[in-house]
Short mmCIF file of C-alpha atoms and ligand atoms in Angstrom, two decimals:
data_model
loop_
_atom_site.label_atom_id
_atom_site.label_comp_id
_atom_site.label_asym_id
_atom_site.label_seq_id
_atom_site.Cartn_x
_atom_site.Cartn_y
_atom_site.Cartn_z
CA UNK A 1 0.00 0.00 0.00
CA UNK A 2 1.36 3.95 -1.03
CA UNK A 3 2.06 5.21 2.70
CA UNK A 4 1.83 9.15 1.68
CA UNK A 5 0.42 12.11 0.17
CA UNK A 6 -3.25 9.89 0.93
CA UNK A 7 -6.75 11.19 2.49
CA UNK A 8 -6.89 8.77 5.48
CA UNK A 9 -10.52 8.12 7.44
CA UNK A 10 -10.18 6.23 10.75
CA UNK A 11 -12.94 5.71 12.78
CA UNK A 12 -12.23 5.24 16.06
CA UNK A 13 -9.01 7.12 15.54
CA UNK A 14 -9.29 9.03 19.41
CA UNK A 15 -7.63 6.68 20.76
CA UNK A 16 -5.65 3.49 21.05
CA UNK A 17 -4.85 1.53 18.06
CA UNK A 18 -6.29 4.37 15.98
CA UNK A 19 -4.68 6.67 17.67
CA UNK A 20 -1.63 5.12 16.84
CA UNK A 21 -2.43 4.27 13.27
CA UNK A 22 -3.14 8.22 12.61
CA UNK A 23 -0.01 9.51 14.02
CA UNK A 24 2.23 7.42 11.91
CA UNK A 25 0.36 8.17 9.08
CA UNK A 26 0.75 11.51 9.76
CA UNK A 27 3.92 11.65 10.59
CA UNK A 28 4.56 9.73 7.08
CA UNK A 29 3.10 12.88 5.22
CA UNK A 30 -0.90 12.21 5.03
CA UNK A 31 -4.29 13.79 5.91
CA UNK A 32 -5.68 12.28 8.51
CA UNK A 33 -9.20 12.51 9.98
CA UNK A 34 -10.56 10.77 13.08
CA UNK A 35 -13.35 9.99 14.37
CA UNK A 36 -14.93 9.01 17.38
CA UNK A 37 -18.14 9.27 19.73
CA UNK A 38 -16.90 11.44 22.42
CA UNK A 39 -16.33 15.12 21.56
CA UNK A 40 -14.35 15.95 24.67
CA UNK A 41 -11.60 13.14 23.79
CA UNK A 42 -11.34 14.57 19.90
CA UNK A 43 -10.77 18.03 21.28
CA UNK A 44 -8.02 16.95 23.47
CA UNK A 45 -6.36 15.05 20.61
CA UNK A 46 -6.62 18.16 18.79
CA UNK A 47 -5.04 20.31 21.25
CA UNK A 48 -2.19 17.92 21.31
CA UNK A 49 -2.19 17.19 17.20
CA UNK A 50 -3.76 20.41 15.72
CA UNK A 51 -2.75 18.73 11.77
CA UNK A 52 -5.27 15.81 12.38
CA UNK A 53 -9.00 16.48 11.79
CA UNK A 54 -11.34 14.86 13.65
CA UNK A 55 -14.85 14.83 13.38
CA UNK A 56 -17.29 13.40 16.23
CA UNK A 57 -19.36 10.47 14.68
CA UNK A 58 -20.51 6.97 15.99
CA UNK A 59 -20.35 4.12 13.98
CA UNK A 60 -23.88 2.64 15.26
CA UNK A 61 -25.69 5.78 14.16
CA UNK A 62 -26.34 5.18 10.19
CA UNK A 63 -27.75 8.63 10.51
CA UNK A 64 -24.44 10.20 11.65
CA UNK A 65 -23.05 7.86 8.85
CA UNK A 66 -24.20 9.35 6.01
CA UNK A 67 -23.56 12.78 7.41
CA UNK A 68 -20.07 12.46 8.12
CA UNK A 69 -19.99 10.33 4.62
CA UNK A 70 -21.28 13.85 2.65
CA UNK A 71 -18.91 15.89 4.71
CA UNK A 72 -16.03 14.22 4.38
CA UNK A 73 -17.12 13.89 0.30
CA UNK A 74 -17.56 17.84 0.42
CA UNK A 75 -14.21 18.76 2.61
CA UNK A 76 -11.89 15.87 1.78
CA UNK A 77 -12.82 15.09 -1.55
CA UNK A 78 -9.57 13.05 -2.07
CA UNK A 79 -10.54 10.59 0.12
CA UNK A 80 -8.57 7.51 -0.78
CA UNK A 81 -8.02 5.47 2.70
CA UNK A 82 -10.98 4.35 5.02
CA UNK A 83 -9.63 2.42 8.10
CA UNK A 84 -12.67 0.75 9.94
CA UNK A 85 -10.91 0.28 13.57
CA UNK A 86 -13.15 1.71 16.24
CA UNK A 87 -14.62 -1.43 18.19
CA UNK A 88 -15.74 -2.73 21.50
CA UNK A 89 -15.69 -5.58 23.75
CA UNK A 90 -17.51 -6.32 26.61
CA UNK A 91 -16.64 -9.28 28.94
CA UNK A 92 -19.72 -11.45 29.05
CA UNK A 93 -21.24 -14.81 30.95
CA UNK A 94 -23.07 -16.62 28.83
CA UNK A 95 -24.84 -18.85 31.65
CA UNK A 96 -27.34 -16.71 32.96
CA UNK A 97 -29.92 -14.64 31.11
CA UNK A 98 -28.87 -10.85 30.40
CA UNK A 99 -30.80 -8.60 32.05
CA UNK A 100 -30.72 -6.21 29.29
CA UNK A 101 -31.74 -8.35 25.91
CA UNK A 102 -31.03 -4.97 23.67
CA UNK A 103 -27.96 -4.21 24.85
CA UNK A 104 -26.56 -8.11 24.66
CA UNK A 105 -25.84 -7.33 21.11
CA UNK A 106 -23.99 -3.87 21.21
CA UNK A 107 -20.66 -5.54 19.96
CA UNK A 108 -22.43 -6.28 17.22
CA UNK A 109 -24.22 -2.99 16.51
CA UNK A 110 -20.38 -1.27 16.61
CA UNK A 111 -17.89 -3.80 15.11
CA UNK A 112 -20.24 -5.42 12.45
CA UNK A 113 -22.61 -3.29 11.84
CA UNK A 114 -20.46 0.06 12.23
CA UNK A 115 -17.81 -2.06 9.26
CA UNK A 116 -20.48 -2.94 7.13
CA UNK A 117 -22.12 0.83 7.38
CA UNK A 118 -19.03 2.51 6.95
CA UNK A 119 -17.80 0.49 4.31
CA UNK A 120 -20.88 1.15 2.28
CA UNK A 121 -21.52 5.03 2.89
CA UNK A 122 -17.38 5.50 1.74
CA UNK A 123 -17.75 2.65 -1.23
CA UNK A 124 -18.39 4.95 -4.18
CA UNK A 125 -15.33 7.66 -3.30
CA UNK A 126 -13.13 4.42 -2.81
CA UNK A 127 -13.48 3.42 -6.09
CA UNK A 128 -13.45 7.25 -7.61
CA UNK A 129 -10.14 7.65 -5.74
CA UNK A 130 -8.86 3.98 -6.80
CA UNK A 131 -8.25 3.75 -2.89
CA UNK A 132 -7.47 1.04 0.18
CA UNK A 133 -9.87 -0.01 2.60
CA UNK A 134 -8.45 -1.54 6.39
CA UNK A 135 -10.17 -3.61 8.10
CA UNK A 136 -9.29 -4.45 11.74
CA UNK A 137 -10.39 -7.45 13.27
CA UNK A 138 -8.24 -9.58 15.55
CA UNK A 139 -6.06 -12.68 16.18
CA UNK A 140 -9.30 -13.42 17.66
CA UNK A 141 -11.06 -14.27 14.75
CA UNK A 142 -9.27 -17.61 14.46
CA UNK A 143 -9.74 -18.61 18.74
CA UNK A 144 -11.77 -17.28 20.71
CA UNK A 145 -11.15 -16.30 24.35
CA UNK A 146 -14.16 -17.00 25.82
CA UNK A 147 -14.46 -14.32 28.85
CA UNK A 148 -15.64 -12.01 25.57
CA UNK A 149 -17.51 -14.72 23.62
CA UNK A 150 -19.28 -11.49 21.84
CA UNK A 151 -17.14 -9.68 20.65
CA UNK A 152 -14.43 -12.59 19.27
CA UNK A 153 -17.76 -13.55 17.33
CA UNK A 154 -18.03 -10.34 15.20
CA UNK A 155 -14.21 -10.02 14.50
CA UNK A 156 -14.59 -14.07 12.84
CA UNK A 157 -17.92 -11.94 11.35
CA UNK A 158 -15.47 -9.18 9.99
CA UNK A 159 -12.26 -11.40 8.82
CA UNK A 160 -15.24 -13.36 6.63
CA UNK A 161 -16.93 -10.33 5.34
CA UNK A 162 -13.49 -8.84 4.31
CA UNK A 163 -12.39 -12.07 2.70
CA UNK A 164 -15.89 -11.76 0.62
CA UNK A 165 -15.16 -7.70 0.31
CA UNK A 166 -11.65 -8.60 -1.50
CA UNK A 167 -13.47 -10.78 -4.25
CA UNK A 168 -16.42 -8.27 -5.04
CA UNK A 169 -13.60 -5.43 -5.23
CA UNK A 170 -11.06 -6.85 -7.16
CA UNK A 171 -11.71 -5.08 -10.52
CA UNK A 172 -12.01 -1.62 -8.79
CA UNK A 173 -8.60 -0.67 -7.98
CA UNK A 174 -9.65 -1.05 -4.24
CA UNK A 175 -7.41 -2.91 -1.92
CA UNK A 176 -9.05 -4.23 0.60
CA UNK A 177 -6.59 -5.01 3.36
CA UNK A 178 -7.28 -6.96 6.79
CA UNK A 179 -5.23 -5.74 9.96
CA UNK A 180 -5.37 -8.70 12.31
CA UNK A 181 -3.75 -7.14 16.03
CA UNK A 182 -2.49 -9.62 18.66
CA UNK A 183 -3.04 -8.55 22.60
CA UNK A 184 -1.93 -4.62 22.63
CA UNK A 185 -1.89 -2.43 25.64
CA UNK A 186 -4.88 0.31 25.13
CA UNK A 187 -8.19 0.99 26.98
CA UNK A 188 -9.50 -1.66 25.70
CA UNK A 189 -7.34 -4.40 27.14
CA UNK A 190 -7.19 -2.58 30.84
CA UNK A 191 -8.63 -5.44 32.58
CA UNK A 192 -6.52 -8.21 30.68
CA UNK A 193 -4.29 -9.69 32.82
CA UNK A 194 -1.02 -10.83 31.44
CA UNK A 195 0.21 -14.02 31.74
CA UNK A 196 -1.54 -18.04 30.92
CA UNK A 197 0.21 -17.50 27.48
CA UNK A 198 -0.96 -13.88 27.07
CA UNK A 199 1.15 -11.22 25.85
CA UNK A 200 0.13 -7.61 25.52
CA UNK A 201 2.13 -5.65 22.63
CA UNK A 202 2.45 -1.53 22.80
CA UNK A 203 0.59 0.01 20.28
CA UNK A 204 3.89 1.44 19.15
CA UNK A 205 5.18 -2.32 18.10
CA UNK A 206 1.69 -2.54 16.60
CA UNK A 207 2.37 0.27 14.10
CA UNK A 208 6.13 -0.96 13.13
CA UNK A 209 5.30 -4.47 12.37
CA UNK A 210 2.10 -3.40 10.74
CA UNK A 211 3.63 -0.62 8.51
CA UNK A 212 6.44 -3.26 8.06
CA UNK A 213 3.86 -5.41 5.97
CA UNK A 214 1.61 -2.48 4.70
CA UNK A 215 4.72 -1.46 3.05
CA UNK A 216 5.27 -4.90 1.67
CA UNK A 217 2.20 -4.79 0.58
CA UNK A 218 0.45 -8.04 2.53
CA UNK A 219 -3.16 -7.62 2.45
CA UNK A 220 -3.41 -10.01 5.51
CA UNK A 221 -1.34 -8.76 8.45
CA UNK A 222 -1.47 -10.83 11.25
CA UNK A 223 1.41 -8.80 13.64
CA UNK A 224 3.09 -11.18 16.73
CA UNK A 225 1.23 -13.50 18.03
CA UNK A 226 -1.49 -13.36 15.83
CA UNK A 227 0.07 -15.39 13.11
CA UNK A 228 0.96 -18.01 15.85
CA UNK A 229 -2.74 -17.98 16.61
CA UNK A 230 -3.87 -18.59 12.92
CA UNK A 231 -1.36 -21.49 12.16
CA UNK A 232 -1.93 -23.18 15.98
CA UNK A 233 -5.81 -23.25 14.79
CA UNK A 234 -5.34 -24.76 11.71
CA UNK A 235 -3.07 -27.27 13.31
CA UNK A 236 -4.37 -28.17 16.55
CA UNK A 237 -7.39 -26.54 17.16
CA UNK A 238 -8.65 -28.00 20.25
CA UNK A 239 -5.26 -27.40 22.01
CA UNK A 240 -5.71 -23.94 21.55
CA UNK A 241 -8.64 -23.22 22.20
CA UNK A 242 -8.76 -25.38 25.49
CA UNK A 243 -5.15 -23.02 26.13
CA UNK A 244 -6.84 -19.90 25.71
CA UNK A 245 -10.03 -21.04 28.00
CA UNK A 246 -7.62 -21.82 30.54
CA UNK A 247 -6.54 -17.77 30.59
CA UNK A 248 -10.29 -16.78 30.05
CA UNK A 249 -12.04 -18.70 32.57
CA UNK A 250 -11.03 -16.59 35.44
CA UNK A 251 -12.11 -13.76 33.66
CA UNK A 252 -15.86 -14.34 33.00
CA UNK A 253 -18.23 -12.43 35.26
CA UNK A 254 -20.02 -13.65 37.63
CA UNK A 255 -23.20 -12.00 36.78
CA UNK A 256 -24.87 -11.62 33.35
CA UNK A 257 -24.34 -8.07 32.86
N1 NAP B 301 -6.45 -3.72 22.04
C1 NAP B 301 -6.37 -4.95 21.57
O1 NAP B 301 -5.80 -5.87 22.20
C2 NAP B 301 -6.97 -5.31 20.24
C3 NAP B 301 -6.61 -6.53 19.66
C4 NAP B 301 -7.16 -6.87 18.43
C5 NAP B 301 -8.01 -6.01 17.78
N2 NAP B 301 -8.33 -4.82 18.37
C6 NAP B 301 -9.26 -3.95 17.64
O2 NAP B 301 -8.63 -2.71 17.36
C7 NAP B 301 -9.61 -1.68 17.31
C8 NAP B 301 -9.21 -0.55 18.24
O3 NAP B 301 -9.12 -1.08 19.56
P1 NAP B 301 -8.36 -0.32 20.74
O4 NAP B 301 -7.77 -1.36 21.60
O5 NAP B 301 -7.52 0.76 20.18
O6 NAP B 301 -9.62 0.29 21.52
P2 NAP B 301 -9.71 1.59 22.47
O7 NAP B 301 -8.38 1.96 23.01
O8 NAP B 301 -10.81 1.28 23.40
O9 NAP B 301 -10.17 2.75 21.46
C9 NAP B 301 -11.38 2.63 20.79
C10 NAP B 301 -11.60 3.85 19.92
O10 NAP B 301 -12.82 3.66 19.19
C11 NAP B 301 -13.72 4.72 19.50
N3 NAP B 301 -15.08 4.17 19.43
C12 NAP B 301 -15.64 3.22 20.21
N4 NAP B 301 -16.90 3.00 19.83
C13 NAP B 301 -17.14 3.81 18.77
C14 NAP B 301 -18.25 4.04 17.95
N5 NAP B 301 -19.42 3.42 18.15
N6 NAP B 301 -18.14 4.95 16.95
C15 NAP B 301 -16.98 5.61 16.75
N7 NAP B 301 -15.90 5.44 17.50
C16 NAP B 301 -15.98 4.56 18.51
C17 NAP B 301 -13.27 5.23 20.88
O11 NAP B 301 -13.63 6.58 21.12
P3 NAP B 301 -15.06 6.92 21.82
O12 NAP B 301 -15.18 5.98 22.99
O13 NAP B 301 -14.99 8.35 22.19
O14 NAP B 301 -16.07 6.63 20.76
C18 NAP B 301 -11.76 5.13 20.70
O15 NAP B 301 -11.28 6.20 19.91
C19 NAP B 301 -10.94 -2.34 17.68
O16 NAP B 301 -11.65 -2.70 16.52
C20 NAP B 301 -10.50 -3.58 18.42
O17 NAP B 301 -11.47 -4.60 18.37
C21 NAP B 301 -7.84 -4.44 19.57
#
């Protein structure tokens, strides 16, 4: 993938991985817009970064979808990079009834739903602006770790529909790209312990091995222990999974949440 002079859209780009993502790109001589849900968090990145745009916008809302889709078409009409990275995960026991049915499926309203939205509202100036599209699901779409049954479900939801995505784009000029993280420290991963075979990478050793293989030009990137996790569940599947059960099981919560 070309690493500058691009129009670069990450949602979820406040913070974390994102966060992380934008800043190198930026730093590598793009435009950069983030977005996120909270307003107060993209003014204090601002303050910090005043060359990054951000824009407030949640990836649930398909009404604040298509409004940040027609801005960014009417400011940023160059558009040629949408990175689809803002996500949750909630830790979840599946052996009791939830006391909020709704809510169960918010993982899925954000990290499926907020992909497949995005991806859709930004298709057209992809293809105008022969452009790449990143998806980020996880090393967790090959195992789950079942303390956050949920959410592994919708990144083995995203690494399918971004297989599927590739095909259907393949005579556009559109690469469509998978990022794949291991464990990295961020707010998300606050209450993961270490340890029972799990590593947590900085976001900074995200970002080299990543741009490493964007560089290269791999369409798959499956940084540190993420490749380990693909190959070990092609090859012994039940040994993993049982392995990472063994580091999950203490972290399911009592209650059904
Ligand atoms: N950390 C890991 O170990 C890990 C491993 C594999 C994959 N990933 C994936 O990497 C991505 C980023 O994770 P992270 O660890 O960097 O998370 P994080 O530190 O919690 O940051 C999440 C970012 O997404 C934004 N966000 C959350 N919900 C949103 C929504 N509905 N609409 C728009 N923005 C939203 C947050 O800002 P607001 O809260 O203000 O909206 C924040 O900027 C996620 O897709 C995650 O699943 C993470």
């Amino acid at each position: 993938m070309k690493l500058t002079g691009r129009t670069i859209l990450i949602t979820g780009g406040s913070a974390g991985i994102g966060l992380a993502f934008a800043l190198e790109f930026m730093e590598l001589g793009n435009q950069v817009i983030i977005t996120g849900r909270r307003q107060g968090i993209l003014d204090q990145v601002k303050l910090r970064y005043p060359k990054l745009h951000t824009i407030q916008s949640d990836v649930a809302n398909p009404v604040e979808i298509s409004t940040l889709a027609a801005r960014v078409r009417a400011e940023f009409p160059k558009l040629d990079v949408l990175m689809n990275n803002a996500g949750i995960s909630h830790y979840k026991n599946l052996k009791a009834t939830a006391s909020d049915l709704a809510g169960l499926t918010t993982e899925l309203n954000v990290n499926v739903g907020g992909v497949i939205r995005m991806t859709s509202a930004f298709i057209d100036i992809l293809k105008a602006n022969k452009g790449s599209l990143i998806n980020v699901s996880s090393a967790l779409a090959f195992v789950p770790l079942p303390c956050i049954p949920i959410y592994c479900a919708t990144k083995a939801a995203i690494h399918s529909y971004t297989l599927s995505l590739r095909f259907q784009l393949q005579e556009t000029g559109v690469d469509v790209i998978e990022l794949m993280p291991p464990a990295v420290k961020t707010d998300m991963t606050a209450d993961l312990p270490e340890g029972d075979g799990i590593i947590l990478i900085t976001t900074q050793e995200l970002v080299k091995q990543s741009f490493k293989a964007l560089k290269a030009g791999s369409l798959e990137i499956r940084p540190g222990q993420s490749s380990q996790l693909a190959l070990m569940s092609r090859l012994a599947p039940n040994f993993i999974n049982g392995q990472l059960w063994k580091a999950a099981r203490k972290l399911v919560p009592v209650g059904a949440g």
